[in-house]
Short mmCIF file of C-alpha atoms and ligand atoms in Angstrom, two decimals:
data_model
loop_
_atom_site.label_atom_id
_atom_site.label_comp_id
_atom_site.label_asym_id
_atom_site.label_seq_id
_atom_site.Cartn_x
_atom_site.Cartn_y
_atom_site.Cartn_z
CA MET A 180 15.65 13.19 -26.90
CA SER A 181 16.90 9.60 -26.85
CA GLU A 182 14.25 7.00 -27.43
CA TRP A 183 13.38 4.93 -24.41
CA LYS A 184 15.37 1.83 -25.33
CA VAL A 185 13.01 -0.81 -24.09
CA ASN A 186 12.38 -3.78 -26.29
CA LYS A 187 9.67 -5.84 -24.61
CA LYS A 188 11.03 -9.17 -25.81
CA ASP A 189 14.47 -8.21 -24.46
CA GLU A 190 13.01 -7.33 -21.06
CA ALA A 191 14.27 -9.98 -18.69
CA MET A 192 10.80 -10.95 -17.59
CA LEU A 193 10.59 -13.54 -14.85
CA ASN A 194 8.90 -16.00 -17.20
CA ASN A 195 12.07 -16.07 -19.32
CA PHE A 196 13.97 -17.47 -16.33
CA VAL A 197 11.81 -20.44 -15.34
CA SER A 198 14.30 -23.33 -15.05
CA ASP A 199 13.98 -27.10 -15.49
CA GLN A 200 14.26 -27.48 -11.71
CA LYS A 201 11.05 -28.01 -9.74
CA ALA A 202 10.05 -27.61 -6.10
CA GLN A 203 7.54 -29.85 -4.39
CA VAL A 204 5.33 -29.09 -1.41
CA ILE A 205 3.07 -31.61 0.29
CA LEU A 206 -0.10 -30.14 1.75
CA ASP A 207 -2.99 -32.08 3.27
CA GLY A 208 -1.50 -35.26 1.83
CA LYS A 209 -1.32 -33.88 -1.72
CA THR A 210 1.94 -33.14 -3.56
CA TYR A 211 2.17 -29.94 -5.54
CA THR A 212 4.96 -29.14 -7.97
CA LEU A 213 6.10 -25.53 -8.24
CA PRO A 214 8.38 -23.98 -10.88
CA VAL A 215 11.87 -22.74 -9.94
CA ILE A 216 13.22 -19.49 -11.32
CA ILE A 217 16.98 -19.02 -11.73
CA GLY A 218 18.08 -15.46 -12.47
CA SER A 219 20.88 -14.30 -14.75
CA GLU A 220 23.32 -14.30 -11.79
CA GLY A 221 22.16 -17.69 -10.50
CA GLU A 222 19.76 -16.49 -7.78
CA LYS A 223 17.07 -19.11 -7.20
CA ALA A 224 13.41 -18.67 -6.30
CA ILE A 225 10.45 -20.95 -5.84
CA ASP A 226 7.72 -19.50 -8.04
CA ILE A 227 4.63 -19.33 -5.79
CA ARG A 228 2.57 -17.07 -8.09
CA THR A 229 -0.11 -19.80 -8.39
CA LEU A 230 0.24 -21.26 -4.87
CA ARG A 231 -3.04 -20.00 -3.40
CA ALA A 232 -5.05 -20.79 -6.52
CA GLU A 233 -3.72 -24.36 -6.53
CA THR A 234 -3.48 -25.10 -2.78
CA GLY A 235 -5.53 -22.50 -0.88
CA TYR A 236 -2.39 -21.69 1.08
CA VAL A 237 -0.45 -18.41 1.24
CA THR A 238 3.08 -17.93 2.63
CA ILE A 239 4.12 -15.73 5.53
CA ASP A 240 7.46 -13.89 5.61
CA SER A 241 7.55 -10.91 7.99
CA GLY A 242 9.91 -8.25 6.66
CA TYR A 243 10.08 -10.14 3.36
CA MET A 244 13.38 -11.72 4.49
CA ASN A 245 12.92 -14.60 2.04
CA THR A 246 10.47 -13.18 -0.49
CA GLY A 247 11.19 -11.63 -3.85
CA SER A 248 8.67 -9.06 -5.10
CA CYS A 249 9.68 -8.92 -8.76
CA GLY A 250 12.23 -9.69 -11.41
CA SER A 251 14.50 -6.74 -12.18
CA ASN A 252 17.20 -5.83 -14.71
CA ILE A 253 18.56 -2.92 -12.73
CA THR A 254 20.83 -3.90 -9.81
CA TYR A 255 22.39 -7.12 -8.61
CA LEU A 256 23.56 -7.64 -5.03
CA ASP A 257 25.43 -10.62 -3.68
CA GLY A 258 25.29 -10.31 0.10
CA GLU A 259 27.67 -13.18 0.72
CA GLN A 260 30.36 -11.98 -1.71
CA GLY A 261 29.79 -8.26 -1.15
CA ILE A 262 29.01 -7.60 -4.82
CA LEU A 263 27.00 -4.62 -6.13
CA ASN A 264 26.43 -4.16 -9.89
CA TYR A 265 24.29 -1.52 -11.64
CA ARG A 266 23.02 -2.86 -15.01
CA GLY A 267 25.93 -5.33 -15.01
CA TYR A 268 28.69 -2.81 -14.23
CA GLY A 269 30.68 -3.21 -10.97
CA ILE A 270 30.13 -0.43 -8.42
CA GLU A 271 33.88 0.05 -8.01
CA GLU A 272 34.38 0.79 -11.72
CA LEU A 273 31.41 3.14 -11.87
CA ALA A 274 32.42 5.00 -8.70
CA ASN A 275 35.99 5.45 -9.95
CA ASN A 276 35.29 6.29 -13.60
CA CYS A 277 31.89 7.95 -13.98
CA SER A 278 30.01 11.08 -13.08
CA PHE A 279 26.76 10.76 -11.15
CA VAL A 280 24.82 11.97 -14.21
CA GLU A 281 26.35 9.17 -16.30
CA VAL A 282 25.29 6.58 -13.70
CA ALA A 283 21.82 8.13 -13.40
CA PHE A 284 21.44 7.74 -17.19
CA LEU A 285 22.68 4.13 -16.93
CA LEU A 286 20.17 3.23 -14.24
CA VAL A 287 17.19 4.89 -15.94
CA HIS A 288 18.01 3.91 -19.53
CA GLY A 289 19.84 0.59 -19.03
CA SER A 290 23.05 1.49 -20.86
CA LEU A 291 25.95 3.88 -20.30
CA PRO A 292 25.34 7.05 -22.34
CA THR A 293 27.30 7.93 -25.46
CA GLN A 294 28.88 11.36 -25.36
CA SER A 295 25.96 12.88 -27.30
CA GLU A 296 23.39 11.18 -25.06
CA LEU A 297 25.20 12.48 -22.01
CA SER A 298 25.32 15.98 -23.46
CA ASN A 299 21.58 15.85 -24.23
CA PHE A 300 20.81 14.57 -20.72
CA SER A 301 22.99 17.26 -19.15
CA ARG A 302 21.23 19.91 -21.24
CA LEU A 303 17.86 18.67 -19.96
CA LEU A 304 19.15 18.80 -16.38
CA GLY A 305 20.21 22.40 -16.95
CA ARG A 306 16.87 23.25 -18.55
CA PHE A 307 14.92 21.98 -15.54
CA ALA A 308 17.11 23.31 -12.74
CA LEU A 309 14.82 26.18 -11.76
CA LEU A 310 11.83 25.83 -9.46
CA HIS A 311 8.50 27.47 -10.27
CA GLU A 312 8.67 30.77 -8.41
CA ASP A 313 5.36 30.02 -6.67
CA MET A 314 6.94 26.87 -5.23
CA ILE A 315 9.73 28.91 -3.72
CA HIS A 316 7.18 30.66 -1.49
CA PHE A 317 6.45 27.26 0.10
CA PHE A 318 9.78 27.53 1.89
CA ASP A 319 8.56 30.71 3.65
CA HIS A 320 5.78 28.76 5.33
CA PHE A 321 7.59 25.72 6.69
CA PRO A 322 8.22 26.29 10.41
CA PRO A 323 11.89 26.94 11.26
CA TYR A 324 13.80 23.72 12.01
CA SER A 325 11.39 21.71 9.88
CA PRO A 326 13.11 18.36 9.15
CA PRO A 327 14.71 18.65 5.70
CA MET A 328 13.36 15.21 4.68
CA SER A 329 9.82 16.42 5.44
CA ILE A 330 10.37 19.50 3.29
CA LEU A 331 11.90 17.40 0.51
CA SER A 332 8.99 14.92 0.33
CA SER A 333 6.43 17.78 0.47
CA MET A 334 8.12 19.73 -2.31
CA VAL A 335 8.64 16.69 -4.56
CA ASN A 336 5.01 15.72 -4.13
CA SER A 337 4.00 19.26 -5.07
CA LEU A 338 5.83 19.04 -8.41
CA CYS A 339 2.83 17.26 -9.91
CA ASN A 340 0.72 20.37 -9.09
CA PHE A 341 3.07 22.56 -11.08
CA TYR A 342 3.82 20.09 -13.89
CA PRO A 343 0.57 18.15 -14.33
CA GLU A 344 1.47 17.39 -17.95
CA MET A 345 4.21 15.11 -16.65
CA THR A 346 1.74 12.75 -15.06
CA GLU A 347 -0.10 11.88 -18.27
CA ASN A 348 2.48 10.05 -20.39
CA PRO A 349 5.08 8.60 -18.03
CA VAL A 350 6.36 6.08 -20.55
CA GLU A 351 6.95 8.52 -23.43
CA ASP A 352 8.25 11.31 -21.21
CA ILE A 353 10.67 9.38 -18.99
CA ASP A 354 13.61 11.43 -20.31
CA LEU A 355 11.93 14.69 -19.40
CA MET A 356 10.44 13.39 -16.15
CA SER A 357 13.67 11.88 -14.88
CA ALA A 358 15.75 14.92 -15.87
CA ARG A 359 13.17 17.28 -14.36
CA LEU A 360 13.07 15.37 -11.08
CA LEU A 361 16.84 14.82 -10.82
CA SER A 362 17.47 18.51 -11.44
CA LYS A 363 14.73 19.95 -9.28
CA ILE A 364 15.37 17.73 -6.25
CA ARG A 365 18.90 19.15 -6.20
CA THR A 366 17.54 22.72 -6.26
CA ILE A 367 14.92 21.93 -3.61
CA ALA A 368 17.58 20.45 -1.31
CA ALA A 369 19.90 23.44 -1.67
CA PHE A 370 17.08 26.00 -1.32
CA SER A 371 15.76 24.30 1.83
CA TYR A 372 19.25 24.52 3.34
CA ARG A 373 19.63 28.21 2.49
CA LYS A 374 16.17 28.96 3.84
CA SER A 375 16.99 27.12 7.09
CA LEU A 376 19.91 29.54 7.54
CA GLY A 377 17.89 32.59 6.55
CA GLN A 378 20.33 33.16 3.71
CA PRO A 379 19.42 34.37 0.21
CA LEU A 380 18.78 31.63 -2.33
CA VAL A 381 21.53 30.91 -4.84
CA TYR A 382 20.09 30.01 -8.22
CA PRO A 383 21.49 27.21 -10.38
CA ARG A 384 24.03 28.13 -13.05
CA HIS A 385 24.12 26.67 -16.57
CA ASP A 386 27.94 26.60 -16.61
CA LEU A 387 28.36 24.22 -13.67
CA SER A 388 28.13 20.42 -13.57
CA TYR A 389 25.42 18.65 -11.59
CA CYS A 390 27.43 18.34 -8.37
CA ALA A 391 29.28 21.66 -8.72
CA ASN A 392 25.92 23.39 -9.17
CA PHE A 393 24.56 21.80 -6.02
CA LEU A 394 27.61 22.83 -3.98
CA ASN A 395 27.45 26.35 -5.37
CA MET A 396 23.74 26.64 -4.55
CA MET A 397 24.53 25.41 -1.04
CA PHE A 398 27.58 27.52 -0.22
CA ASP A 399 27.88 30.53 -2.52
CA SER A 400 27.42 33.86 -0.81
CA PRO A 401 27.00 37.47 -1.99
CA VAL A 402 29.85 38.47 0.29
CA ARG A 403 32.17 35.55 -0.40
CA PRO A 404 31.83 33.77 -3.76
CA TYR A 405 32.11 29.99 -3.47
CA GLU A 406 35.15 28.52 -5.15
CA VAL A 407 34.33 25.14 -6.68
CA ASN A 408 36.94 22.62 -5.48
CA GLN A 409 37.18 19.77 -7.98
CA ASN A 410 38.20 17.36 -5.22
CA VAL A 411 34.97 18.15 -3.41
CA VAL A 412 32.99 17.74 -6.65
CA ALA A 413 34.68 14.38 -7.27
CA ALA A 414 33.90 13.20 -3.73
CA LEU A 415 30.24 14.19 -4.05
CA ASN A 416 29.95 12.45 -7.43
CA LYS A 417 31.36 9.29 -5.87
CA LEU A 418 29.03 9.41 -2.86
CA LEU A 419 25.93 9.96 -5.02
CA ILE A 420 26.94 7.09 -7.32
CA LEU A 421 27.38 4.76 -4.34
CA HIS A 422 23.87 5.58 -3.15
CA ALA A 423 22.21 5.49 -6.59
CA ASP A 424 20.47 2.13 -6.30
CA HIS A 425 20.28 -0.94 -4.12
CA GLU A 426 17.57 -3.25 -5.59
CA GLN A 427 14.51 -3.83 -3.39
CA ASN A 428 15.46 -1.89 -0.25
CA CYS A 429 12.70 -0.42 1.89
CA SER A 430 12.36 2.92 0.08
CA THR A 431 12.64 1.46 -3.42
CA SER A 432 10.01 -1.16 -2.57
CA THR A 433 7.86 1.70 -1.29
CA VAL A 434 8.21 3.54 -4.61
CA ARG A 435 7.22 0.34 -6.45
CA LEU A 436 4.28 -0.41 -4.16
CA VAL A 437 2.86 3.12 -4.32
CA GLY A 438 3.57 3.30 -8.05
CA SER A 439 1.83 -0.06 -8.61
CA ALA A 440 -1.49 1.70 -7.96
CA ARG A 441 -0.61 3.74 -11.06
CA VAL A 442 0.34 6.77 -8.98
CA ASN A 443 2.44 9.36 -10.81
CA LEU A 444 6.22 9.38 -10.47
CA TYR A 445 6.43 12.45 -8.22
CA ALA A 446 4.00 11.09 -5.63
CA SER A 447 5.70 7.67 -5.73
CA ILE A 448 9.12 9.24 -5.18
CA SER A 449 7.74 11.38 -2.35
CA ALA A 450 6.64 8.15 -0.63
CA GLY A 451 10.13 6.71 -1.13
CA ILE A 452 11.68 9.80 0.47
CA ASN A 453 9.54 9.26 3.55
CA ALA A 454 10.57 5.59 3.81
CA LEU A 455 14.25 6.52 3.44
CA TRP A 456 13.92 8.98 6.34
CA GLY A 457 13.72 6.11 8.85
CA PRO A 458 16.71 5.69 11.23
CA LEU A 459 16.92 2.00 10.30
CA HIS A 460 17.27 3.01 6.64
CA GLY A 461 18.67 6.21 5.15
CA GLY A 462 18.33 8.11 8.41
CA ALA A 463 21.20 6.02 9.79
CA ASN A 464 23.90 8.22 8.22
CA GLU A 465 22.82 11.18 10.35
CA ALA A 466 22.48 8.96 13.44
CA VAL A 467 26.04 7.64 12.93
CA ILE A 468 27.60 11.09 13.03
CA GLU A 469 25.49 12.06 16.05
CA MET A 470 26.70 8.90 17.81
CA LEU A 471 30.35 9.57 16.89
CA GLU A 472 30.05 13.21 18.04
CA GLU A 473 28.50 12.06 21.34
CA ILE A 474 31.32 9.55 21.86
CA TYR A 475 33.95 12.18 21.03
CA GLN A 476 32.44 14.81 23.30
CA SER A 477 32.14 12.31 26.17
CA GLY A 478 35.82 11.46 26.00
CA GLY A 479 35.89 8.77 23.33
CA ASP A 480 34.48 5.86 25.33
CA TYR A 481 32.73 3.93 22.58
CA MET A 482 32.71 0.62 24.46
CA LYS A 483 29.55 1.56 26.33
CA TYR A 484 27.79 1.94 22.96
CA LEU A 485 28.97 -1.48 21.88
CA ASP A 486 27.78 -2.95 25.19
CA LYS A 487 24.37 -1.31 24.71
CA ALA A 488 24.20 -2.66 21.17
CA LYS A 489 24.89 -6.20 22.46
CA ASP A 490 22.36 -5.98 25.28
CA ARG A 491 19.24 -7.77 24.07
CA ASN A 492 17.16 -5.81 26.58
CA ASP A 493 18.37 -2.53 25.13
CA PRO A 494 16.70 -1.42 21.87
CA PHE A 495 19.86 0.52 20.89
CA ARG A 496 21.41 -0.64 17.62
CA LEU A 497 24.95 0.25 16.59
CA VAL A 498 23.96 2.51 13.70
CA GLY A 499 26.00 2.10 10.56
CA PHE A 500 26.37 -1.64 11.13
CA GLY A 501 24.37 -4.57 9.84
CA HIS A 502 22.42 -5.12 6.67
CA ARG A 503 19.53 -7.25 5.49
CA VAL A 504 21.44 -8.47 2.45
CA TYR A 505 25.17 -8.01 3.07
CA LYS A 506 26.32 -10.76 5.39
CA SER A 507 29.88 -9.90 4.56
CA HIS A 508 31.27 -6.43 3.77
CA ASP A 509 29.16 -3.73 2.09
CA PRO A 510 31.32 -2.81 -0.93
CA ARG A 511 30.13 0.78 -0.72
CA SER A 512 31.39 1.15 2.84
CA ARG A 513 34.88 0.07 1.79
CA ILE A 514 34.95 2.59 -1.06
CA ILE A 515 33.68 5.40 1.17
CA LYS A 516 36.14 4.53 3.95
CA ALA A 517 39.02 4.70 1.46
CA ALA A 518 37.67 7.99 0.08
CA CYS A 519 37.63 9.57 3.56
CA ASP A 520 41.42 9.87 3.63
CA GLN A 521 41.54 11.24 0.08
CA VAL A 522 38.87 13.88 0.71
CA LEU A 523 40.29 15.00 4.07
CA ALA A 524 43.77 15.30 2.53
CA ALA A 525 42.40 17.17 -0.51
CA LEU A 526 40.69 19.60 1.85
CA GLY A 527 43.81 20.03 3.94
CA ILE A 528 42.18 18.41 6.97
CA SER A 529 45.07 16.60 8.65
CA SER A 530 42.86 14.41 10.79
CA ASP A 531 39.27 13.93 11.90
CA PRO A 532 38.75 12.62 15.46
CA LEU A 533 35.37 11.18 14.45
CA LEU A 534 37.02 9.19 11.66
CA ASP A 535 39.59 7.91 14.14
CA ILE A 536 36.82 6.80 16.50
CA ALA A 537 34.89 5.21 13.60
CA ARG A 538 37.94 3.21 12.58
CA GLU A 539 38.52 2.01 16.14
CA ILE A 540 34.88 0.96 16.47
CA GLU A 541 35.06 -0.99 13.21
CA GLU A 542 38.23 -2.76 14.33
CA VAL A 543 36.73 -3.77 17.69
CA VAL A 544 33.38 -4.80 16.19
CA LEU A 545 34.94 -7.00 13.51
CA SER A 546 36.64 -9.05 16.22
CA ASP A 547 33.72 -9.15 18.69
CA SER A 548 31.84 -12.45 18.67
CA TYR A 549 28.41 -10.81 19.09
CA PHE A 550 28.81 -8.91 15.82
CA VAL A 551 30.79 -11.60 14.01
CA GLU A 552 28.18 -14.28 14.77
CA ARG A 553 25.47 -12.01 13.34
CA ASN A 554 27.48 -10.98 10.29
CA LEU A 555 27.34 -7.32 11.25
CA TYR A 556 29.70 -5.22 9.14
CA PRO A 557 29.86 -1.47 8.44
CA ASN A 558 27.19 -0.51 5.91
CA VAL A 559 26.98 2.41 3.51
CA ASP A 560 25.98 4.78 6.31
CA PHE A 561 28.90 4.22 8.66
CA TYR A 562 31.51 6.40 6.97
CA SER A 563 29.48 8.53 4.55
CA GLY A 564 28.75 11.22 7.15
CA ILE A 565 32.50 11.77 7.68
CA ILE A 566 32.78 12.94 4.08
CA TYR A 567 29.53 14.92 4.00
CA ARG A 568 30.72 16.70 7.16
CA ALA A 569 34.11 17.45 5.57
CA LEU A 570 32.27 18.89 2.53
CA GLY A 571 30.48 21.28 4.88
CA ILE A 572 27.08 19.60 4.62
CA PRO A 573 25.18 19.79 7.94
CA ASN A 574 24.17 16.57 9.76
CA ASN A 575 20.47 17.11 9.19
CA MET A 576 21.04 17.15 5.41
CA PHE A 577 22.83 13.79 5.26
CA THR A 578 19.68 11.79 4.54
CA VAL A 579 18.66 14.38 1.96
CA MET A 580 21.99 13.63 0.26
CA PHE A 581 21.10 9.93 0.38
CA ALA A 582 17.81 10.77 -1.36
CA LEU A 583 19.58 12.82 -4.06
CA GLY A 584 21.81 9.83 -4.74
CA ARG A 585 19.02 7.24 -4.65
CA LEU A 586 16.67 9.13 -6.95
CA PRO A 587 17.84 7.60 -10.27
CA GLY A 588 17.39 4.13 -8.77
CA TRP A 589 13.88 4.97 -7.61
CA ILE A 590 13.01 6.33 -11.07
CA ALA A 591 14.47 3.25 -12.80
CA HIS A 592 12.47 0.86 -10.61
CA TRP A 593 9.25 2.87 -10.98
CA LYS A 594 9.70 2.83 -14.77
CA GLU A 595 10.56 -0.90 -14.83
CA MET A 596 7.47 -1.68 -12.79
CA TRP A 597 5.27 0.61 -14.91
CA ASP A 598 6.58 -0.97 -18.10
CA ASP A 599 6.17 -4.62 -17.01
CA PRO A 600 3.13 -6.05 -18.82
CA ASN A 601 2.84 -8.65 -16.05
CA TRP A 602 2.81 -6.05 -13.30
CA ARG A 603 -0.25 -5.71 -11.06
CA ILE A 604 -1.10 -3.65 -8.00
CA GLY A 605 0.90 -4.71 -4.94
CA ARG A 606 -1.39 -6.18 -2.31
CA PRO A 607 0.17 -8.66 0.15
CA ARG A 608 -1.97 -11.28 1.90
CA GLN A 609 -2.03 -11.89 5.67
CA ILE A 610 -3.02 -14.52 8.23
CA TYR A 611 -5.78 -13.24 10.50
CA THR A 612 -5.19 -14.01 14.19
CA GLY A 613 -7.91 -11.88 15.83
CA PRO A 614 -11.26 -12.86 17.46
CA THR A 615 -13.53 -15.14 15.47
CA ARG A 616 -17.09 -13.99 14.63
CA ARG A 617 -19.01 -12.90 17.73
CA PRO A 618 -22.52 -11.45 18.32
CA PHE A 619 -22.93 -7.66 18.25
CA VAL A 620 -23.61 -6.07 21.71
CA PRO A 621 -25.64 -2.83 21.80
CA ILE A 622 -23.86 -0.07 23.74
CA ASP A 623 -26.36 -0.07 26.66
CA GLU A 624 -25.60 -3.78 27.24
CA ARG A 625 -21.82 -3.42 27.29
CA GLU A 626 -20.03 -3.57 30.63
C1 SDX B 32 20.46 1.10 4.61
O1 SDX B 32 18.20 -2.63 2.28
C2 SDX B 32 19.10 -1.87 1.84
O2 SDX B 32 19.71 -2.11 0.83
C3 SDX B 32 19.33 -0.60 2.65
C4 SDX B 32 20.48 0.28 2.22
C5 SDX B 32 20.26 0.88 0.86
O3 SDX B 32 21.25 1.20 0.18
O4 SDX B 32 19.09 1.13 0.51
O5 SDX B 32 21.68 -0.47 2.19
C6 SDX B 32 20.67 1.47 3.18
O6 SDX B 32 19.37 1.22 5.09
C7 SDX B 32 21.62 0.55 5.40
C8 SDX B 32 21.22 0.16 6.85
C9 SDX B 32 21.25 1.44 7.73
N1 SDX B 32 20.70 1.13 9.07
C10 SDX B 32 21.48 1.06 10.14
O7 SDX B 32 22.71 1.18 10.13
C11 SDX B 32 20.72 0.83 11.44
C12 SDX B 32 21.41 -0.27 12.26
N2 SDX B 32 21.25 -1.56 11.59
C13 SDX B 32 20.15 -2.37 11.94
O8 SDX B 32 19.06 -1.83 12.54
C14 SDX B 32 19.93 -3.61 11.09
O9 SDX B 32 21.16 -4.18 10.89
C15 SDX B 32 19.21 -3.46 9.77
C16 SDX B 32 17.92 -2.74 9.94
C17 SDX B 32 20.07 -2.72 8.81
C18 SDX B 32 18.96 -4.86 9.21
O10 SDX B 32 18.06 -5.47 10.07
P1 SDX B 32 17.58 -6.98 9.83
O11 SDX B 32 18.06 -7.49 8.52
O12 SDX B 32 16.11 -7.02 10.11
O13 SDX B 32 18.40 -7.78 10.90
P2 SDX B 32 17.83 -8.17 12.31
O14 SDX B 32 17.21 -6.98 12.94
O15 SDX B 32 17.03 -9.41 12.16
O16 SDX B 32 19.19 -8.49 13.10
C19 SDX B 32 19.69 -9.81 13.18
C20 SDX B 32 20.43 -9.85 14.53
C21 SDX B 32 19.54 -9.45 15.72
O17 SDX B 32 20.07 -10.07 16.86
P3 SDX B 32 19.39 -11.48 17.39
O18 SDX B 32 17.91 -11.21 17.56
O19 SDX B 32 19.69 -12.50 16.31
O20 SDX B 32 20.09 -11.75 18.69
O21 SDX B 32 21.49 -8.88 14.51
C22 SDX B 32 21.25 -7.90 15.51
C23 SDX B 32 19.78 -7.98 15.85
O22 SDX B 32 19.54 -7.50 17.19
N3 SDX B 32 21.59 -6.60 14.90
C24 SDX B 32 22.25 -5.63 15.54
C25 SDX B 32 22.41 -4.62 14.58
N4 SDX B 32 21.86 -4.99 13.42
C26 SDX B 32 21.35 -6.22 13.63
N5 SDX B 32 22.69 -5.52 16.82
C27 SDX B 32 23.34 -4.37 17.13
N6 SDX B 32 23.54 -3.34 16.26
C28 SDX B 32 23.11 -3.44 14.99
N7 SDX B 32 23.32 -2.43 14.14
#
């Protein structure tokens, strides 16, 4: 088992990045000087960690649009340039040259694995692929049509009941814990799909790779053995890599916040799964395909959706577009869009009407002033469903696929937070705006 390669003094702790620059704020006639932090990629932050102690003031930033929660060595995004790097490696190079397991190792351990490290990690994934047989009975008791994301978060949370030893020493056992979780979430996802169809479970096989095993567990059948198509395996590897991490997005911040109370990894990840389920977050990939199918079935008139999206009185958002960080293109969306053609061709699918509609929508949106003025570009969710659908994965499993991809990122952030000696429980402040103190009124005197 490879040693967890963390050397505290090499950890890029925030305090190592305090610059010579200073910020000043004048409050109640007094000038306060605050440190400025400049990260390894030049990102700048005003360090307000002592603001309240020094000034009595807190800051307000609904949705944390302008607020950083931590320093991190894991992923770098540049929303203006459309850059995404995992541990310093460009997403394009990783997506085109690695397997998902390699990238999962990179995110959790901080370096690309050597061949022997990758072999060891793969062996651990194979060792942990089975579910405790008692857990399998859980599937019998979820009502039919239970949302797959609800099943996934329930089952992941239950892992700590079956593997309590993995909640004692998270630091020492990160290899085992991450391999166990990465492997079992794949089995849970496939089993929940088979159960939803009333089909017999297909158990993992030791002779198949991570993605091939998942596909086989999803689609193998006693009457028609599943033939692993390497083009499909390659497409799934690429999709999972593209979803593997994205710095402090909603679900990752949820994993960190829950984990900051020193909650075990499984329960923290279960919380992240629930955050990802939201239609404004990971749930968007399923909503995109449903929108494209609706447009297709109603004759292809997508303009009414764009008009709804632009109507400030209409809560409808054009799913698959916009991003909190990317104010230019989402690099992942470009890679996925390019992969659509390759996957469809590899599968012998000459054309996909939903892809044609998606392309037309993107073309119109990118020249429409409403979207251009708001820097709304296709995000990771706009094209991903086209590929999942071509791979035979049902719409209601798309967000589960997002969770499978994002898991190594969640684990890496949970571990980074757990290992940070400066970390403390997350507990934001607020500004109270309710009624000031008033006298109590006994119930028989209330009107
Ligand atoms: C993911 O954070 C991450 O990294 C997330 C993610 C990851 O990998 O973890 O990248 C994955 O969640 C991608 C996003 C998937 N969600 C969707 O596709 C849902 C549709 N998109 C939006 O709801 C929205 O764009 C968000 C939620 C993604 C971002 O919202 P913000 O940053 O809070 O932006 P905003 O709501 O302040 O919007 C700014 C303006 C508003 O108009 P005005 O009030 O200025 O007139 O842009 C408008 C919004 O109404 N707007 C949209 C829109 N997105 C923003 N208008 C129409 N359609 C949209 N999709």
